[in-house]
Amino acid sequence: AIKDEHLEEPFAIIPASRHTGGDKPEYLTASRRVLTNALVHACNFLCCKAVYWDMRGAWCEHLYRHRVSGGAPFSTNLEPLLDGLNQVLADIGNQMPDNTRAFFAAELLKVVCEAYNRALLDGGPCRWFSPEDVPALEADLQQLALLFEAEGEGLPRPLIDGIMAGTYRVLELIRMDTPSLMEALKNARKEAATSTSGSASVSTSKVMRKLKLGGKEVPLNSLSMRRDQSRGDTEDLGQFSEGELMRALARRPERVGSKLLKEKYDLPITKTK
């Protein structure tokens, strides 16, 4: 099982100094730091290669193609990709010592979440998402979390939740119905125009009180501040930037959203015969 100390000190490659005079020798501390940086980059490279190269077809082309529920040609949910990720953890992770394996697993989950977010927001012309897709997306993310938790033998659940917090934040964008999403984008553009910094974000609580999901109005749960334990930074999960709102609206199948984007951002009008 992965222990907490493996995450706190993932690269304990050089043993502690036997020097009894107090602090560790400076050369030993510097060497430890260099090895740590090298292993960080090596793990990141291996994870990016596994996701963006070895599994590029599944991530870039097949995942949620056309619709989340599947059924369309080449469409798939996240489940087939979990087998590939499990193989990566087995083939690469099992060759590493406990300390490095813990960090490698956490780094792989980060890269997977980044790829997943890009599929949801930058999925190209063959991916469409609507509020009715959120339960299926949440089920897929739950399966992803269970894979890395490995029945208590993998990463600690608080760490997994911290890494995946940004992805659940994207689901809140997808949960918004199209009219609310359009209104939020308009408000963000107005705030950007009047802001001295030139950028703006919109709180979901200011845009709407309720969401339409499955034909019913449900209250929007307030999003709290969460700390991404994997990176040590804090982000306001209740704020959406203009760019995020625009990307989410671009993934909607409704023509009214596409029309708004073309008008507001001077995109060329598609000519139909």
PDB file of C-alpha atoms in Angstrom, residues 15-270:
ATOM      1  CA  PRO A  15      19.725   7.780   2.447  1.00  0.00           C
ATOM      2  CA  ALA A  16      19.794  10.192   5.328  1.00  0.00           C
ATOM      3  CA  SER A  17      23.263  11.346   6.293  1.00  0.00           C
ATOM      4  CA  ARG A  18      24.981   9.579   9.147  1.00  0.00           C
ATOM      5  CA  HIS A  19      26.724  12.788   9.973  1.00  0.00           C
ATOM      6  CA  THR A  20      26.000  13.455  13.636  1.00  0.00           C
ATOM      7  CA  GLY A  21      27.019  17.066  13.630  1.00  0.00           C
ATOM      8  CA  GLY A  22      23.525  18.362  12.903  1.00  0.00           C
ATOM      9  CA  ASP A  23      22.437  19.371   9.422  1.00  0.00           C
ATOM     10  CA  LYS A  24      23.033  17.254   6.333  1.00  0.00           C
ATOM     11  CA  PRO A  25      26.074  18.117   4.220  1.00  0.00           C
ATOM     12  CA  GLU A  26      25.270  20.715   1.596  1.00  0.00           C
ATOM     13  CA  TYR A  27      26.438  18.536  -1.296  1.00  0.00           C
ATOM     14  CA  LEU A  28      24.067  15.771  -0.227  1.00  0.00           C
ATOM     15  CA  THR A  29      21.106  18.137  -0.079  1.00  0.00           C
ATOM     16  CA  ALA A  30      21.920  19.532  -3.528  1.00  0.00           C
ATOM     17  CA  SER A  31      22.258  16.039  -5.007  1.00  0.00           C
ATOM     18  CA  ARG A  32      18.941  15.029  -3.529  1.00  0.00           C
ATOM     19  CA  ARG A  33      17.290  18.097  -5.058  1.00  0.00           C
ATOM     20  CA  VAL A  34      18.743  17.385  -8.511  1.00  0.00           C
ATOM     21  CA  LEU A  35      17.570  13.773  -8.400  1.00  0.00           C
ATOM     22  CA  THR A  36      14.117  14.881  -7.321  1.00  0.00           C
ATOM     23  CA  ASN A  37      13.787  17.323 -10.218  1.00  0.00           C
ATOM     24  CA  ALA A  38      15.013  14.718 -12.690  1.00  0.00           C
ATOM     25  CA  LEU A  39      12.520  12.131 -11.469  1.00  0.00           C
ATOM     26  CA  VAL A  40       9.675  14.646 -11.580  1.00  0.00           C
ATOM     27  CA  HIS A  41      10.376  15.346 -15.263  1.00  0.00           C
ATOM     28  CA  ALA A  42      10.886  11.647 -16.027  1.00  0.00           C
ATOM     29  CA  CYS A  43       7.555  10.684 -14.460  1.00  0.00           C
ATOM     30  CA  ASN A  44       5.763  13.501 -16.248  1.00  0.00           C
ATOM     31  CA  PHE A  45       7.274  12.441 -19.577  1.00  0.00           C
ATOM     32  CA  LEU A  46       6.255   8.797 -19.094  1.00  0.00           C
ATOM     33  CA  CYS A  47       2.713   9.789 -18.130  1.00  0.00           C
ATOM     34  CA  CYS A  48       2.284  12.190 -21.056  1.00  0.00           C
ATOM     35  CA  LYS A  49       3.673   9.583 -23.457  1.00  0.00           C
ATOM     36  CA  ALA A  50       1.266   6.944 -22.144  1.00  0.00           C
ATOM     37  CA  VAL A  51      -1.810   9.188 -22.430  1.00  0.00           C
ATOM     38  CA  TYR A  52      -1.109  11.488 -25.378  1.00  0.00           C
ATOM     39  CA  TRP A  53       0.869   9.082 -27.569  1.00  0.00           C
ATOM     40  CA  ASP A  54       0.314   5.429 -26.696  1.00  0.00           C
ATOM     41  CA  MET A  55      -3.422   5.971 -26.093  1.00  0.00           C
ATOM     42  CA  ARG A  56      -3.902   8.946 -28.408  1.00  0.00           C
ATOM     43  CA  GLY A  57      -6.538   7.275 -30.559  1.00  0.00           C
ATOM     44  CA  ALA A  58      -8.790   6.463 -27.630  1.00  0.00           C
ATOM     45  CA  TRP A  59      -8.418   9.876 -25.996  1.00  0.00           C
ATOM     46  CA  CYS A  60      -8.454  12.087 -29.083  1.00  0.00           C
ATOM     47  CA  GLU A  61     -10.866  10.261 -31.361  1.00  0.00           C
ATOM     48  CA  HIS A  62     -13.077   7.701 -29.629  1.00  0.00           C
ATOM     49  CA  LEU A  63     -13.846   9.041 -26.148  1.00  0.00           C
ATOM     50  CA  TYR A  64     -17.443  10.401 -26.108  1.00  0.00           C
ATOM     51  CA  ARG A  65     -17.453  10.726 -29.877  1.00  0.00           C
ATOM     52  CA  HIS A  66     -20.742  12.361 -30.935  1.00  0.00           C
ATOM     53  CA  ARG A  67     -22.463  11.556 -27.634  1.00  0.00           C
ATOM     54  CA  VAL A  68     -21.657  10.355 -24.129  1.00  0.00           C
ATOM     55  CA  SER A  69     -24.084   7.457 -24.115  1.00  0.00           C
ATOM     56  CA  GLY A  70     -22.259   5.742 -26.967  1.00  0.00           C
ATOM     57  CA  GLY A  71     -23.901   3.843 -29.751  1.00  0.00           C
ATOM     58  CA  ALA A  72     -22.458   6.007 -32.512  1.00  0.00           C
ATOM     59  CA  PRO A  73     -19.626   4.577 -34.632  1.00  0.00           C
ATOM     60  CA  PHE A  74     -16.315   4.577 -32.750  1.00  0.00           C
ATOM     61  CA  SER A  75     -17.954   6.111 -29.679  1.00  0.00           C
ATOM     62  CA  THR A  76     -16.842   4.914 -26.257  1.00  0.00           C
ATOM     63  CA  ASN A  77     -17.022   5.892 -22.629  1.00  0.00           C
ATOM     64  CA  LEU A  78     -14.105   5.960 -20.209  1.00  0.00           C
ATOM     65  CA  GLU A  79     -14.231   2.274 -19.274  1.00  0.00           C
ATOM     66  CA  PRO A  80     -12.028   0.932 -22.122  1.00  0.00           C
ATOM     67  CA  LEU A  81      -9.396   3.548 -21.311  1.00  0.00           C
ATOM     68  CA  LEU A  82      -9.255   2.371 -17.703  1.00  0.00           C
ATOM     69  CA  ASP A  83      -7.853  -0.946 -18.880  1.00  0.00           C
ATOM     70  CA  GLY A  84      -5.036   0.880 -20.622  1.00  0.00           C
ATOM     71  CA  LEU A  85      -4.307   3.015 -17.561  1.00  0.00           C
ATOM     72  CA  ASN A  86      -4.289  -0.072 -15.358  1.00  0.00           C
ATOM     73  CA  GLN A  87      -1.762  -1.633 -17.731  1.00  0.00           C
ATOM     74  CA  VAL A  88       0.441   1.458 -17.508  1.00  0.00           C
ATOM     75  CA  LEU A  89       0.371   1.327 -13.714  1.00  0.00           C
ATOM     76  CA  ALA A  90       1.272  -2.357 -13.813  1.00  0.00           C
ATOM     77  CA  ASP A  91       3.987  -2.212 -16.482  1.00  0.00           C
ATOM     78  CA  ILE A  92       5.744   0.959 -15.378  1.00  0.00           C
ATOM     79  CA  GLY A  93       4.670   1.570 -11.812  1.00  0.00           C
ATOM     80  CA  ASN A  94       5.502  -1.909 -10.556  1.00  0.00           C
ATOM     81  CA  GLN A  95       9.115  -1.482 -11.692  1.00  0.00           C
ATOM     82  CA  MET A  96       9.567   1.510  -9.401  1.00  0.00           C
ATOM     83  CA  PRO A  97      10.284   1.663  -5.670  1.00  0.00           C
ATOM     84  CA  ASP A  98       7.364   2.542  -3.410  1.00  0.00           C
ATOM     85  CA  ASN A  99       8.362   6.187  -3.046  1.00  0.00           C
ATOM     86  CA  THR A 100       8.644   6.815  -6.787  1.00  0.00           C
ATOM     87  CA  ARG A 101       5.632   4.656  -7.668  1.00  0.00           C
ATOM     88  CA  ALA A 102       3.387   6.781  -5.451  1.00  0.00           C
ATOM     89  CA  PHE A 103       4.436   9.956  -7.202  1.00  0.00           C
ATOM     90  CA  PHE A 104       4.163   8.319 -10.639  1.00  0.00           C
ATOM     91  CA  ALA A 105       0.567   7.251  -9.931  1.00  0.00           C
ATOM     92  CA  ALA A 106      -0.352  10.754  -8.773  1.00  0.00           C
ATOM     93  CA  GLU A 107       1.307  12.307 -11.820  1.00  0.00           C
ATOM     94  CA  LEU A 108      -0.525   9.901 -14.133  1.00  0.00           C
ATOM     95  CA  LEU A 109      -3.853  10.875 -12.589  1.00  0.00           C
ATOM     96  CA  LYS A 110      -3.040  14.565 -13.148  1.00  0.00           C
ATOM     97  CA  VAL A 111      -2.252  13.981 -16.816  1.00  0.00           C
ATOM     98  CA  VAL A 112      -5.415  11.893 -17.244  1.00  0.00           C
ATOM     99  CA  CYS A 113      -7.550  14.651 -15.713  1.00  0.00           C
ATOM    100  CA  GLU A 114      -5.944  17.226 -17.992  1.00  0.00           C
ATOM    101  CA  ALA A 115      -6.675  15.056 -21.038  1.00  0.00           C
ATOM    102  CA  TYR A 116     -10.225  14.470 -19.816  1.00  0.00           C
ATOM    103  CA  ASN A 117     -10.809  18.193 -19.353  1.00  0.00           C
ATOM    104  CA  ARG A 118      -9.546  18.862 -22.859  1.00  0.00           C
ATOM    105  CA  ALA A 119     -11.935  16.270 -24.259  1.00  0.00           C
ATOM    106  CA  LEU A 120     -14.836  17.992 -22.481  1.00  0.00           C
ATOM    107  CA  LEU A 121     -13.937  21.570 -23.415  1.00  0.00           C
ATOM    108  CA  ASP A 122     -11.786  21.270 -26.562  1.00  0.00           C
ATOM    109  CA  GLY A 123     -13.199  18.098 -28.045  1.00  0.00           C
ATOM    110  CA  GLY A 124     -13.500  19.261 -31.627  1.00  0.00           C
ATOM    111  CA  PRO A 125     -16.539  19.060 -33.920  1.00  0.00           C
ATOM    112  CA  CYS A 126     -17.401  15.446 -33.051  1.00  0.00           C
ATOM    113  CA  ARG A 127     -18.085  15.883 -29.318  1.00  0.00           C
ATOM    114  CA  TRP A 128     -21.265  17.371 -27.862  1.00  0.00           C
ATOM    115  CA  PHE A 129     -22.271  17.571 -24.211  1.00  0.00           C
ATOM    116  CA  SER A 130     -25.522  18.486 -22.472  1.00  0.00           C
ATOM    117  CA  PRO A 131     -26.718  18.579 -18.845  1.00  0.00           C
ATOM    118  CA  GLU A 132     -28.297  15.138 -19.244  1.00  0.00           C
ATOM    119  CA  ASP A 133     -24.794  13.688 -19.757  1.00  0.00           C
ATOM    120  CA  VAL A 134     -23.519  14.678 -16.304  1.00  0.00           C
ATOM    121  CA  PRO A 135     -24.643  11.523 -14.417  1.00  0.00           C
ATOM    122  CA  ALA A 136     -22.826   9.314 -16.936  1.00  0.00           C
ATOM    123  CA  LEU A 137     -19.725  11.513 -16.749  1.00  0.00           C
ATOM    124  CA  GLU A 138     -19.764  11.369 -12.957  1.00  0.00           C
ATOM    125  CA  ALA A 139     -20.036   7.573 -13.086  1.00  0.00           C
ATOM    126  CA  ASP A 140     -16.965   7.442 -15.331  1.00  0.00           C
ATOM    127  CA  LEU A 141     -14.996   9.679 -12.964  1.00  0.00           C
ATOM    128  CA  GLN A 142     -15.993   7.491 -10.037  1.00  0.00           C
ATOM    129  CA  GLN A 143     -14.554   4.482 -11.868  1.00  0.00           C
ATOM    130  CA  LEU A 144     -11.363   6.448 -12.515  1.00  0.00           C
ATOM    131  CA  ALA A 145     -11.042   7.294  -8.824  1.00  0.00           C
ATOM    132  CA  LEU A 146     -11.563   3.663  -7.829  1.00  0.00           C
ATOM    133  CA  LEU A 147      -8.824   2.574 -10.228  1.00  0.00           C
ATOM    134  CA  PHE A 148      -6.234   4.818  -8.589  1.00  0.00           C
ATOM    135  CA  GLU A 149      -7.509   4.054  -5.088  1.00  0.00           C
ATOM    136  CA  ALA A 150      -7.035   0.326  -5.819  1.00  0.00           C
ATOM    137  CA  GLU A 151      -9.155  -0.852  -2.871  1.00  0.00           C
ATOM    138  CA  GLY A 152      -6.952   0.958  -0.386  1.00  0.00           C
ATOM    139  CA  GLU A 153      -3.669  -0.147  -1.942  1.00  0.00           C
ATOM    140  CA  GLY A 154      -3.238   2.900  -4.154  1.00  0.00           C
ATOM    141  CA  LEU A 155      -3.364   6.651  -3.664  1.00  0.00           C
ATOM    142  CA  PRO A 156      -5.155   8.086  -0.616  1.00  0.00           C
ATOM    143  CA  ARG A 157      -8.703   9.179  -1.447  1.00  0.00           C
ATOM    144  CA  PRO A 158      -8.189  12.786  -0.243  1.00  0.00           C
ATOM    145  CA  LEU A 159      -5.314  13.150  -2.706  1.00  0.00           C
ATOM    146  CA  ILE A 160      -7.401  11.681  -5.522  1.00  0.00           C
ATOM    147  CA  ASP A 161     -10.270  14.055  -4.749  1.00  0.00           C
ATOM    148  CA  GLY A 162      -7.862  16.991  -4.731  1.00  0.00           C
ATOM    149  CA  ILE A 163      -6.416  16.123  -8.131  1.00  0.00           C
ATOM    150  CA  MET A 164      -9.856  15.518  -9.649  1.00  0.00           C
ATOM    151  CA  ALA A 165     -11.431  18.677  -8.188  1.00  0.00           C
ATOM    152  CA  GLY A 166     -10.772  20.647 -11.375  1.00  0.00           C
ATOM    153  CA  THR A 167     -12.469  17.995 -13.496  1.00  0.00           C
ATOM    154  CA  TYR A 168     -15.579  18.001 -11.310  1.00  0.00           C
ATOM    155  CA  ARG A 169     -15.537  21.767 -11.704  1.00  0.00           C
ATOM    156  CA  VAL A 170     -15.807  21.319 -15.487  1.00  0.00           C
ATOM    157  CA  LEU A 171     -18.840  19.094 -14.929  1.00  0.00           C
ATOM    158  CA  GLU A 172     -20.573  22.029 -13.244  1.00  0.00           C
ATOM    159  CA  LEU A 173     -20.211  23.922 -16.516  1.00  0.00           C
ATOM    160  CA  ILE A 174     -21.760  21.030 -18.428  1.00  0.00           C
ATOM    161  CA  ARG A 175     -24.541  20.838 -15.831  1.00  0.00           C
ATOM    162  CA  MET A 176     -25.659  24.361 -16.756  1.00  0.00           C
ATOM    163  CA  ASP A 177     -28.480  24.524 -19.282  1.00  0.00           C
ATOM    164  CA  THR A 178     -27.695  26.355 -22.518  1.00  0.00           C
ATOM    165  CA  PRO A 179     -29.660  29.583 -21.796  1.00  0.00           C
ATOM    166  CA  SER A 180     -27.895  29.948 -18.417  1.00  0.00           C
ATOM    167  CA  LEU A 181     -24.546  29.275 -20.052  1.00  0.00           C
ATOM    168  CA  MET A 182     -25.224  31.933 -22.665  1.00  0.00           C
ATOM    169  CA  GLU A 183     -26.271  34.434 -19.989  1.00  0.00           C
ATOM    170  CA  ALA A 184     -23.129  33.698 -17.997  1.00  0.00           C
ATOM    171  CA  LEU A 185     -20.969  34.288 -21.072  1.00  0.00           C
ATOM    172  CA  LYS A 186     -22.672  37.612 -21.771  1.00  0.00           C
ATOM    173  CA  ASN A 187     -22.103  38.723 -18.184  1.00  0.00           C
ATOM    174  CA  ALA A 188     -18.463  37.660 -18.330  1.00  0.00           C
ATOM    175  CA  ARG A 189     -17.947  39.699 -21.495  1.00  0.00           C
ATOM    176  CA  LYS A 190     -19.540  42.725 -19.865  1.00  0.00           C
ATOM    177  CA  GLU A 191     -17.317  42.390 -16.797  1.00  0.00           C
ATOM    178  CA  ALA A 192     -14.270  41.979 -19.023  1.00  0.00           C
ATOM    179  CA  ALA A 193     -15.162  45.160 -20.884  1.00  0.00           C
ATOM    180  CA  THR A 194     -15.429  47.182 -17.679  1.00  0.00           C
ATOM    181  CA  SER A 195     -12.576  45.501 -15.814  1.00  0.00           C
ATOM    182  CA  THR A 196      -9.249  47.266 -15.693  1.00  0.00           C
ATOM    183  CA  SER A 197      -7.422  43.943 -15.745  1.00  0.00           C
ATOM    184  CA  GLY A 198      -9.097  42.888 -18.961  1.00  0.00           C
ATOM    185  CA  SER A 199     -10.228  39.512 -17.648  1.00  0.00           C
ATOM    186  CA  ALA A 200     -13.366  38.492 -15.834  1.00  0.00           C
ATOM    187  CA  SER A 201     -15.049  35.543 -14.251  1.00  0.00           C
ATOM    188  CA  VAL A 202     -18.652  34.952 -13.345  1.00  0.00           C
ATOM    189  CA  SER A 203     -19.925  33.334 -10.193  1.00  0.00           C
ATOM    190  CA  THR A 204     -22.536  30.705 -10.846  1.00  0.00           C
ATOM    191  CA  SER A 205     -24.616  32.072  -7.993  1.00  0.00           C
ATOM    192  CA  LYS A 206     -24.951  35.408  -9.838  1.00  0.00           C
ATOM    193  CA  VAL A 207     -26.058  33.803 -13.075  1.00  0.00           C
ATOM    194  CA  MET A 208     -28.745  31.443 -11.850  1.00  0.00           C
ATOM    195  CA  ARG A 209     -30.427  30.033  -8.822  1.00  0.00           C
ATOM    196  CA  LYS A 210     -31.547  26.780 -10.385  1.00  0.00           C
ATOM    197  CA  LEU A 211     -30.551  24.532 -13.231  1.00  0.00           C
ATOM    198  CA  LYS A 212     -32.760  22.604 -15.604  1.00  0.00           C
ATOM    199  CA  LEU A 213     -31.672  18.981 -15.568  1.00  0.00           C
ATOM    200  CA  GLY A 214     -33.750  16.310 -17.229  1.00  0.00           C
ATOM    201  CA  GLY A 215     -36.675  18.685 -17.590  1.00  0.00           C
ATOM    202  CA  LYS A 216     -36.730  19.497 -13.872  1.00  0.00           C
ATOM    203  CA  GLU A 217     -35.356  22.460 -11.971  1.00  0.00           C
ATOM    204  CA  VAL A 218     -32.808  21.494  -9.355  1.00  0.00           C
ATOM    205  CA  PRO A 219     -30.934  23.855  -7.014  1.00  0.00           C
ATOM    206  CA  LEU A 220     -27.334  24.515  -7.876  1.00  0.00           C
ATOM    207  CA  ASN A 221     -25.094  23.303  -5.075  1.00  0.00           C
ATOM    208  CA  SER A 222     -22.707  25.990  -3.912  1.00  0.00           C
ATOM    209  CA  LEU A 223     -19.135  25.261  -4.909  1.00  0.00           C
ATOM    210  CA  SER A 224     -16.653  25.725  -2.110  1.00  0.00           C
ATOM    211  CA  MET A 225     -12.993  26.562  -2.117  1.00  0.00           C
ATOM    212  CA  ARG A 226     -10.895  23.423  -2.551  1.00  0.00           C
ATOM    213  CA  ARG A 227      -7.189  22.882  -2.393  1.00  0.00           C
ATOM    214  CA  ASP A 228      -5.529  20.873  -5.093  1.00  0.00           C
ATOM    215  CA  GLN A 229      -3.312  18.787  -2.874  1.00  0.00           C
ATOM    216  CA  SER A 230      -1.284  17.597  -5.829  1.00  0.00           C
ATOM    217  CA  ARG A 231      -0.106  21.108  -6.734  1.00  0.00           C
ATOM    218  CA  GLY A 232      -0.544  22.957  -3.459  1.00  0.00           C
ATOM    219  CA  ASP A 233      -2.592  25.788  -4.870  1.00  0.00           C
ATOM    220  CA  THR A 234      -6.133  26.974  -4.283  1.00  0.00           C
ATOM    221  CA  GLU A 235      -8.717  27.850  -6.881  1.00  0.00           C
ATOM    222  CA  ASP A 236     -12.214  29.231  -6.551  1.00  0.00           C
ATOM    223  CA  LEU A 237     -14.373  26.485  -7.962  1.00  0.00           C
ATOM    224  CA  GLY A 238     -17.354  28.830  -8.004  1.00  0.00           C
ATOM    225  CA  GLN A 239     -15.850  31.150 -10.632  1.00  0.00           C
ATOM    226  CA  PHE A 240     -15.854  30.508 -14.374  1.00  0.00           C
ATOM    227  CA  SER A 241     -13.790  32.582 -16.783  1.00  0.00           C
ATOM    228  CA  GLU A 242     -15.024  33.878 -20.102  1.00  0.00           C
ATOM    229  CA  GLY A 243     -12.803  31.381 -21.894  1.00  0.00           C
ATOM    230  CA  GLU A 244     -14.223  28.440 -19.972  1.00  0.00           C
ATOM    231  CA  LEU A 245     -17.799  29.526 -20.617  1.00  0.00           C
ATOM    232  CA  MET A 246     -17.081  30.022 -24.302  1.00  0.00           C
ATOM    233  CA  ARG A 247     -15.469  26.570 -24.651  1.00  0.00           C
ATOM    234  CA  ALA A 248     -18.340  24.894 -22.812  1.00  0.00           C
ATOM    235  CA  LEU A 249     -20.918  26.636 -25.011  1.00  0.00           C
ATOM    236  CA  ALA A 250     -19.013  25.559 -28.128  1.00  0.00           C
ATOM    237  CA  ARG A 251     -19.591  21.931 -27.124  1.00  0.00           C
ATOM    238  CA  ARG A 252     -23.386  22.320 -27.087  1.00  0.00           C
ATOM    239  CA  PRO A 253     -25.483  20.802 -29.899  1.00  0.00           C
ATOM    240  CA  GLU A 254     -28.030  23.641 -29.838  1.00  0.00           C
ATOM    241  CA  ARG A 255     -27.751  26.008 -32.774  1.00  0.00           C
ATOM    242  CA  VAL A 256     -28.576  29.035 -30.640  1.00  0.00           C
ATOM    243  CA  GLY A 257     -25.284  28.689 -28.754  1.00  0.00           C
ATOM    244  CA  SER A 258     -23.287  28.458 -31.983  1.00  0.00           C
ATOM    245  CA  LYS A 259     -25.065  31.542 -33.288  1.00  0.00           C
ATOM    246  CA  LEU A 260     -24.164  33.543 -30.180  1.00  0.00           C
ATOM    247  CA  LEU A 261     -20.484  32.598 -30.442  1.00  0.00           C
ATOM    248  CA  LYS A 262     -20.368  33.596 -34.102  1.00  0.00           C
ATOM    249  CA  GLU A 263     -21.951  36.967 -33.309  1.00  0.00           C
ATOM    250  CA  LYS A 264     -19.868  37.809 -30.236  1.00  0.00           C
ATOM    251  CA  TYR A 265     -16.505  36.591 -31.503  1.00  0.00           C
ATOM    252  CA  ASP A 266     -16.859  37.499 -35.211  1.00  0.00           C
ATOM    253  CA  LEU A 267     -16.638  33.887 -36.355  1.00  0.00           C
ATOM    254  CA  PRO A 268     -17.506  33.187 -39.987  1.00  0.00           C
ATOM    255  CA  ILE A 269     -21.116  32.227 -40.601  1.00  0.00           C
ATOM    256  CA  THR A 270     -21.516  28.692 -41.869  1.00  0.00           C
TER     257      THR A 270
END
